């Protein structure tokens, strides 16, 4: 065992969580849950049916569609409410006049907004890999799917694989959508209801970086809710820094509520989250950051959440975005988080995540 492995193990030395060898009764997969972040997005253009199917074939427990709305009210899946980075929109001169600037508190976005396009127009676009250093061999091959198509795929893959495939939809920019008359929450719940997934025991979590829409959803549906907690960067001491737009939920900006995402992870903040959510999901640097090449571990966040009955998921694990501490071994990052008691991880490389979990559970 090398020095890095010793530190990883020592930084979270404890008995393995009970679920390390347990079998989930609903998903039949041991240990922490593996959520395919935007599908198998490390290999294929994100948020495509191909990426979701590949993720399930790799053993992911859940697929994660980010949900946005079109001009005519259809729910489609994109990571952002804009199109330049993830599609071939710039190859469509017929849409050149759609680019515009939208203000979000103290920052602005100039781009092509999904909410300015009909579903028929969105269907003329093709998906592209968003990371320049990943394979672009599959760019411009796949349509932008609707959420309904993703739900249909989930049902088919569950049937074909003989296991229940979960789904973890994220409502993107809920306040923005509501401001332009395209609220997502009610439509999403209706679609999940028609898919037979509107229950507390369904393999579903609805997630959001905002808080007000999750509190509203708590009154609307028994489906489990997941509070995302963002961050901007890490300072030399290993502390998470917070700058717009990742400093606070946008609904807090609009309502004038004081505070930042850091407040959600305090004792009082977790008390509030526990009143409406089943899961708190901080950016992984809230749990493990680095200072002078060594890990700064915040297992107390995991323990405090668990003490309130909250599960802890974290994001995003990527083979090609590892801190040098892990010496090029993606499994080491998973193992460190699993030893801390994390209940689920969002990964761009679900095959790596599943393999790391399987090894951890041995």
Coordinates of C-alpha atoms in Angstrom, one line a residue, residues 67-275:
X67 CA -35.0 18.8 -17.1
X68 CA -35.7 22.1 -19.0
X69 CA -38.8 23.3 -20.9
X70 CA -39.3 24.3 -24.5
X71 CA -41.3 27.4 -25.6
X72 CA -44.3 25.2 -26.2
X73 CA -44.1 23.6 -22.8
X74 CA -42.5 20.3 -23.5
X75 CA -39.9 18.9 -21.1
X76 CA -36.6 18.0 -22.7
X77 CA -33.2 17.0 -21.2
X78 CA -30.2 19.4 -21.2
X79 CA -27.8 20.2 -18.5
X80 CA -28.3 23.9 -19.0
X81 CA -31.2 26.1 -20.2
X82 CA -28.9 27.0 -23.1
X83 CA -27.7 25.2 -26.2
X84 CA -24.3 26.3 -27.5
X85 CA -22.0 24.0 -25.6
X86 CA -24.0 20.8 -25.9
X87 CA -25.6 21.0 -29.4
X88 CA -24.8 21.9 -33.0
X89 CA -27.0 25.1 -32.7
X90 CA -24.2 27.2 -34.3
X91 CA -24.6 25.1 -37.4
X92 CA -28.2 26.3 -37.8
X93 CA -28.2 29.8 -39.3
X94 CA -31.9 29.8 -39.3
X95 CA -31.7 30.2 -35.5
X96 CA -29.0 32.9 -35.4
X97 CA -31.4 35.6 -34.3
X98 CA -32.5 33.6 -31.2
X99 CA -29.3 34.4 -29.2
X100 CA -30.0 36.8 -26.3
X101 CA -28.8 37.8 -22.9
X102 CA -30.5 37.0 -19.6
X103 CA -29.5 38.4 -16.2
X104 CA -29.4 36.2 -13.1
X105 CA -28.8 38.5 -10.2
X106 CA -25.2 39.6 -10.5
X107 CA -24.3 37.6 -13.6
X108 CA -25.5 37.3 -17.2
X109 CA -25.7 34.5 -19.8
X110 CA -25.7 35.2 -23.5
X111 CA -26.7 32.2 -25.5
X112 CA -29.6 30.3 -27.2
X113 CA -32.2 29.5 -24.5
X114 CA -34.2 26.3 -24.8
X115 CA -37.3 28.2 -23.7
X116 CA -37.1 30.2 -27.0
X117 CA -37.5 27.1 -29.2
X118 CA -40.4 24.8 -29.8
X119 CA -40.0 21.1 -29.4
X120 CA -40.0 20.6 -33.2
X121 CA -37.1 23.1 -33.5
X122 CA -35.2 21.4 -30.7
X123 CA -35.6 18.1 -32.5
X124 CA -33.6 19.5 -35.5
X125 CA -30.5 19.9 -33.3
X126 CA -28.0 17.2 -32.5
X127 CA -26.0 16.6 -29.3
X128 CA -22.3 17.2 -28.8
X129 CA -19.7 16.2 -26.2
X130 CA -19.2 19.3 -23.9
X131 CA -15.6 18.5 -22.9
X132 CA -13.0 19.3 -25.5
X133 CA -10.6 16.6 -24.3
X134 CA -13.1 13.8 -24.5
X135 CA -14.0 11.8 -27.6
X136 CA -16.1 13.7 -30.2
X137 CA -16.6 10.6 -32.4
X138 CA -20.4 10.6 -31.6
X139 CA -21.0 14.3 -32.0
X140 CA -24.0 15.3 -34.2
X141 CA -25.5 11.7 -34.1
X142 CA -28.1 11.9 -31.5
X143 CA -31.3 13.9 -31.0
X144 CA -32.2 15.9 -27.9
X145 CA -34.6 13.6 -26.1
X146 CA -37.8 14.5 -24.3
X147 CA -38.3 13.5 -20.7
X148 CA -41.1 11.2 -21.9
X149 CA -38.6 9.4 -24.1
X150 CA -36.2 9.0 -21.2
X151 CA -39.0 7.6 -19.0
X152 CA -39.9 5.1 -21.8
X153 CA -36.3 4.1 -22.1
X154 CA -36.1 3.5 -18.3
X155 CA -39.1 1.3 -18.4
X156 CA -37.7 -0.7 -21.3
X157 CA -34.3 -1.1 -19.8
X158 CA -35.8 -2.2 -16.5
X159 CA -37.8 -4.9 -18.3
X160 CA -34.8 -6.1 -20.4
X161 CA -32.3 -6.1 -17.5
X162 CA -34.6 -7.7 -15.0
X163 CA -33.9 -5.0 -12.4
X164 CA -35.5 -1.7 -11.5
X165 CA -33.6 1.2 -13.1
X166 CA -34.0 4.4 -11.1
X167 CA -34.2 7.9 -12.4
X168 CA -33.0 11.1 -10.7
X169 CA -34.4 14.1 -12.6
X170 CA -33.0 17.5 -11.8
X171 CA -35.2 20.6 -12.4
X172 CA -32.8 23.2 -13.9
X173 CA -33.3 26.9 -13.2
X174 CA -36.8 26.4 -11.7
X175 CA -37.2 30.1 -10.8
X176 CA -36.3 31.2 -14.4
X177 CA -38.7 28.8 -15.9
X178 CA -41.5 29.9 -13.6
X179 CA -40.8 33.6 -14.4
X180 CA -41.4 32.9 -18.1
X181 CA -44.5 30.9 -17.5
X182 CA -42.9 27.5 -18.0
X183 CA -43.0 26.0 -14.5
X184 CA -41.6 22.4 -14.6
X185 CA -42.7 20.9 -11.3
X186 CA -46.3 20.2 -12.0
X187 CA -45.6 18.7 -15.4
X188 CA -42.8 16.6 -14.0
X189 CA -44.9 15.1 -11.2
X190 CA -47.7 14.4 -13.7
X191 CA -45.3 12.5 -16.0
X192 CA -43.9 10.5 -13.2
X193 CA -47.4 9.7 -12.0
X194 CA -48.4 8.4 -15.4
X195 CA -45.2 6.3 -15.4
X196 CA -46.3 4.7 -12.1
X197 CA -43.5 6.4 -10.2
X198 CA -45.4 8.9 -8.0
X199 CA -44.7 7.2 -4.6
X200 CA -42.2 7.4 -1.8
X201 CA -41.0 3.9 -2.6
X202 CA -40.4 4.5 -6.3
X203 CA -36.8 4.5 -7.5
X204 CA -36.9 8.3 -8.0
X205 CA -35.4 11.4 -6.5
X206 CA -36.3 14.8 -7.8
X207 CA -33.3 17.2 -7.3
X208 CA -32.7 20.9 -7.5
X209 CA -30.1 23.5 -6.6
X210 CA -32.9 25.7 -5.5
X211 CA -34.9 25.3 -2.3
X212 CA -38.4 26.8 -2.8
X213 CA -39.4 24.5 -5.5
X214 CA -38.4 21.4 -3.4
X215 CA -40.5 22.7 -0.6
X216 CA -43.4 23.1 -3.0
X217 CA -42.9 19.6 -4.3
X218 CA -43.0 18.3 -0.8
X219 CA -46.6 19.3 -0.6
X220 CA -47.3 18.1 -4.1
X221 CA -45.9 14.5 -4.2
X222 CA -44.6 11.7 -2.0
X223 CA -41.6 11.3 -4.3
X224 CA -38.2 11.6 -2.5
X225 CA -36.5 14.9 -2.9
X226 CA -32.8 15.8 -3.1
X227 CA -31.2 19.1 -2.2
X228 CA -28.1 19.9 -4.2
X229 CA -25.4 22.1 -2.6
X230 CA -23.1 23.9 -4.9
X231 CA -19.7 25.5 -4.5
X232 CA -17.2 27.5 -6.7
X233 CA -13.7 26.5 -5.9
X234 CA -11.3 25.6 -3.1
X235 CA -8.8 28.0 -1.4
X236 CA -5.3 27.0 -0.4
X237 CA -6.5 25.9 3.1
X238 CA -9.0 23.5 1.5
X239 CA -12.0 25.6 2.3
X240 CA -14.8 25.8 -0.3
X241 CA -15.1 29.3 -1.9
X242 CA -18.5 30.7 -3.0
X243 CA -18.9 33.1 -5.9
X244 CA -21.9 33.9 -8.1
X245 CA -23.7 32.0 -9.5
X246 CA -22.6 29.1 -7.3
X247 CA -22.8 31.0 -4.0
X248 CA -26.5 30.6 -3.2
X249 CA -29.7 29.2 -4.6
X250 CA -31.1 31.5 -7.3
X251 CA -34.5 31.6 -5.5
X252 CA -32.7 33.1 -2.5
X253 CA -31.3 35.8 -4.8
X254 CA -34.7 36.6 -6.1
X255 CA -36.4 36.5 -2.7
X256 CA -33.6 38.5 -1.0
X257 CA -32.9 35.7 1.5
X258 CA -29.5 36.1 3.2
X259 CA -26.9 33.3 3.3
X260 CA -25.1 30.9 1.0
X261 CA -24.9 27.2 0.2
X262 CA -22.6 26.8 3.2
X263 CA -25.5 27.5 5.5
X264 CA -27.3 24.5 4.2
X265 CA -24.5 22.3 5.7
X266 CA -24.6 23.7 9.2
X267 CA -26.6 22.0 11.9
X268 CA -29.4 24.5 11.5
X269 CA -29.3 24.2 7.7
X270 CA -29.5 20.4 7.7
X271 CA -32.4 20.7 10.1
X272 CA -34.2 22.7 7.5
X273 CA -33.3 20.4 4.6
X274 CA -34.5 17.4 6.6
X275 CA -38.0 19.0 6.7

